[in-house]
Amino acid sequence: MRIRATVAAASGALVLSALAVPAAHAATADPVIISKVSVNGGKNTVLGTTAAKTITVSVTASHPSGIADGWVILWHGKSLDQGMDGALLPNEEEATCKAASATTSTCSYTITIDPRVDLPKNALAGSWHVLAGAEAKDGSSTSYDSYATAKIQRLSKLTVNAAPEPVKKGRTITVTGKLSRANWETHAYAGYTGQSVKLQFRKKTSSTYTTVKTIKTNSTGNLKTTATASVDGYWRYSFAGTSTTPAVTTAGDFVDVR
């Protein structure tokens, strides 16, 4: 049965016992070697306010006797024993291991992350530790409390509106928009304040956007600036992202210049 660790219940003992992770030991002189750990295919995991997301995690390991099992757990905080405030455990009791050779296998699990249950604090956005380990068929094993890190981020949204349209050549247009991101504590989207966002433009006859200027969001996440309309084209905003929030770019808003 799956054990879900919430912030209130999370502890190093719970994480280690949830999968019955064995203590690392060597039954032979040959150590178990972990060569790769993958979380969500190497991509950042982005969560909104309500929808759960299931990701795949895996560990690739090798040993002369072959690999019998592997495990991956995500945890957040300073250490497993002290200061851990979040844990994400696999859905399955046992990993699915696929052998690439007689000595090497990749063992996979899935982890379902529900922002309403697993991410009760916005402070949980950012880097998570990846606990990873593997056990050989002869009983040898190895485990790392933090083999790597993986990012879990708050979903971002961005809007744009260029007006007036149509507009006479040489006149000023006003480009407004808003940058917001998921608030896991209120389960709503709130403005992302003080962030640099690029205003970009491409001519109707071009496929390439160029940056016109960079502005910052105000105290409510809103954007507003002006530009000169010279030719028909598309205006958009582009946000590069931060460690806690992914990059986002709007579709172009077309302005007909007459």
PDB file of N, CA and C in Angstrom, residues 2 4 39-41 43-47 51-57 74 89-92 109-115 118:
ATOM      1  N   ARG A   2       0.504   2.200  -0.774  1.00  0.00           N
ATOM      2  CA  ARG A   2       1.308   3.416  -0.871  1.00  0.00           C
ATOM      3  C   ARG A   2       1.208   4.236   0.399  1.00  0.00           C
ATOM      4  N   ARG A   4       1.773   8.014   1.699  1.00  0.00           N
ATOM      5  CA  ARG A   4       2.004   9.392   1.263  1.00  0.00           C
ATOM      6  C   ARG A   4       2.482  10.211   2.453  1.00  0.00           C
ATOM      7  N   VAL A  39      14.548  11.872 -13.236  1.00  0.00           N
ATOM      8  CA  VAL A  39      13.287  12.340 -12.647  1.00  0.00           C
ATOM      9  C   VAL A  39      12.529  13.093 -13.732  1.00  0.00           C
ATOM     10  N   ASN A  40      11.373  12.598 -14.091  1.00  0.00           N
ATOM     11  CA  ASN A  40      10.520  13.237 -15.100  1.00  0.00           C
ATOM     12  C   ASN A  40      11.270  13.443 -16.418  1.00  0.00           C
ATOM     13  N   GLY A  41      12.058  12.463 -16.802  1.00  0.00           N
ATOM     14  CA  GLY A  41      12.776  12.546 -18.060  1.00  0.00           C
ATOM     15  C   GLY A  41      13.792  13.664 -18.125  1.00  0.00           C
ATOM     16  N   LYS A  43      13.282  16.677 -17.083  1.00  0.00           N
ATOM     17  CA  LYS A  43      12.603  17.970 -17.162  1.00  0.00           C
ATOM     18  C   LYS A  43      12.127  18.410 -15.783  1.00  0.00           C
ATOM     19  N   ASN A  44      12.024  19.720 -15.591  1.00  0.00           N
ATOM     20  CA  ASN A  44      11.444  20.236 -14.363  1.00  0.00           C
ATOM     21  C   ASN A  44       9.986  19.804 -14.264  1.00  0.00           C
ATOM     22  N   THR A  45       9.526  19.541 -13.049  1.00  0.00           N
ATOM     23  CA  THR A  45       8.129  19.170 -12.815  1.00  0.00           C
ATOM     24  C   THR A  45       7.357  20.418 -12.405  1.00  0.00           C
ATOM     25  N   VAL A  46       6.314  20.753 -13.159  1.00  0.00           N
ATOM     26  CA  VAL A  46       5.569  21.998 -12.943  1.00  0.00           C
ATOM     27  C   VAL A  46       4.146  21.658 -12.514  1.00  0.00           C
ATOM     28  N   LEU A  47       3.720  22.242 -11.403  1.00  0.00           N
ATOM     29  CA  LEU A  47       2.385  21.989 -10.852  1.00  0.00           C
ATOM     30  C   LEU A  47       1.592  23.275 -10.746  1.00  0.00           C
ATOM     31  N   ALA A  51      -4.567  20.365 -10.212  1.00  0.00           N
ATOM     32  CA  ALA A  51      -4.392  19.120 -10.956  1.00  0.00           C
ATOM     33  C   ALA A  51      -3.149  18.362 -10.512  1.00  0.00           C
ATOM     34  N   ALA A  52      -3.318  17.072 -10.250  1.00  0.00           N
ATOM     35  CA  ALA A  52      -2.193  16.217  -9.896  1.00  0.00           C
ATOM     36  C   ALA A  52      -1.416  15.843 -11.157  1.00  0.00           C
ATOM     37  N   LYS A  53      -0.155  15.504 -10.976  1.00  0.00           N
ATOM     38  CA  LYS A  53       0.687  15.101 -12.101  1.00  0.00           C
ATOM     39  C   LYS A  53       1.477  13.867 -11.709  1.00  0.00           C
ATOM     40  N   THR A  54       1.526  12.902 -12.633  1.00  0.00           N
ATOM     41  CA  THR A  54       2.292  11.682 -12.399  1.00  0.00           C
ATOM     42  C   THR A  54       3.562  11.709 -13.238  1.00  0.00           C
ATOM     43  N   ILE A  55       4.692  11.503 -12.591  1.00  0.00           N
ATOM     44  CA  ILE A  55       5.979  11.495 -13.268  1.00  0.00           C
ATOM     45  C   ILE A  55       6.645  10.133 -13.088  1.00  0.00           C
ATOM     46  N   THR A  56       7.596   9.847 -13.944  1.00  0.00           N
ATOM     47  CA  THR A  56       8.374   8.618 -13.849  1.00  0.00           C
ATOM     48  C   THR A  56       9.752   8.937 -13.295  1.00  0.00           C
ATOM     49  N   VAL A  57      10.204   8.125 -12.351  1.00  0.00           N
ATOM     50  CA  VAL A  57      11.550   8.254 -11.800  1.00  0.00           C
ATOM     51  C   VAL A  57      12.249   6.917 -11.974  1.00  0.00           C
ATOM     52  N   LEU A  74      11.868  11.452  -3.621  1.00  0.00           N
ATOM     53  CA  LEU A  74      12.164  12.880  -3.619  1.00  0.00           C
ATOM     54  C   LEU A  74      11.862  13.451  -2.241  1.00  0.00           C
ATOM     55  N   LEU A  89       6.751   9.962  -2.430  1.00  0.00           N
ATOM     56  CA  LEU A  89       7.050   8.537  -2.471  1.00  0.00           C
ATOM     57  C   LEU A  89       6.422   7.868  -3.692  1.00  0.00           C
ATOM     58  N   PRO A  90       6.977   6.751  -4.124  1.00  0.00           N
ATOM     59  CA  PRO A  90       6.452   6.056  -5.313  1.00  0.00           C
ATOM     60  C   PRO A  90       5.047   5.513  -5.115  1.00  0.00           C
ATOM     61  N   ASN A  91       4.345   5.370  -6.240  1.00  0.00           N
ATOM     62  CA  ASN A  91       3.014   4.768  -6.216  1.00  0.00           C
ATOM     63  C   ASN A  91       3.084   3.255  -6.010  1.00  0.00           C
ATOM     64  N   GLU A  92       4.143   2.639  -6.538  1.00  0.00           N
ATOM     65  CA  GLU A  92       4.236   1.188  -6.532  1.00  0.00           C
ATOM     66  C   GLU A  92       5.056   0.680  -5.354  1.00  0.00           C
ATOM     67  N   TYR A 109       9.843   3.705 -11.196  1.00  0.00           N
ATOM     68  CA  TYR A 109       8.611   3.892 -10.443  1.00  0.00           C
ATOM     69  C   TYR A 109       7.847   5.068 -11.055  1.00  0.00           C
ATOM     70  N   THR A 110       6.615   5.247 -10.609  1.00  0.00           N
ATOM     71  CA  THR A 110       5.902   6.494 -10.873  1.00  0.00           C
ATOM     72  C   THR A 110       5.619   7.183  -9.542  1.00  0.00           C
ATOM     73  N   ILE A 111       5.587   8.496  -9.577  1.00  0.00           N
ATOM     74  CA  ILE A 111       5.223   9.286  -8.402  1.00  0.00           C
ATOM     75  C   ILE A 111       4.124  10.254  -8.813  1.00  0.00           C
ATOM     76  N   THR A 112       3.015  10.246  -8.112  1.00  0.00           N
ATOM     77  CA  THR A 112       1.924  11.189  -8.368  1.00  0.00           C
ATOM     78  C   THR A 112       2.004  12.327  -7.356  1.00  0.00           C
ATOM     79  N   ILE A 113       2.071  13.541  -7.881  1.00  0.00           N
ATOM     80  CA  ILE A 113       2.187  14.728  -7.020  1.00  0.00           C
ATOM     81  C   ILE A 113       0.892  15.515  -7.087  1.00  0.00           C
ATOM     82  N   ASP A 114       0.246  15.658  -5.960  1.00  0.00           N
ATOM     83  CA  ASP A 114      -1.003  16.421  -5.860  1.00  0.00           C
ATOM     84  C   ASP A 114      -0.707  17.710  -5.100  1.00  0.00           C
ATOM     85  N   PRO A 115      -0.778  18.875  -5.759  1.00  0.00           N
ATOM     86  CA  PRO A 115      -0.424  20.124  -5.063  1.00  0.00           C
ATOM     87  C   PRO A 115      -1.289  20.409  -3.853  1.00  0.00           C
ATOM     88  N   ASP A 118       0.436  17.314  -1.384  1.00  0.00           N
ATOM     89  CA  ASP A 118       1.886  17.183  -1.244  1.00  0.00           C
ATOM     90  C   ASP A 118       2.637  18.507  -1.199  1.00  0.00           C
TER      91      ASP A 118
END
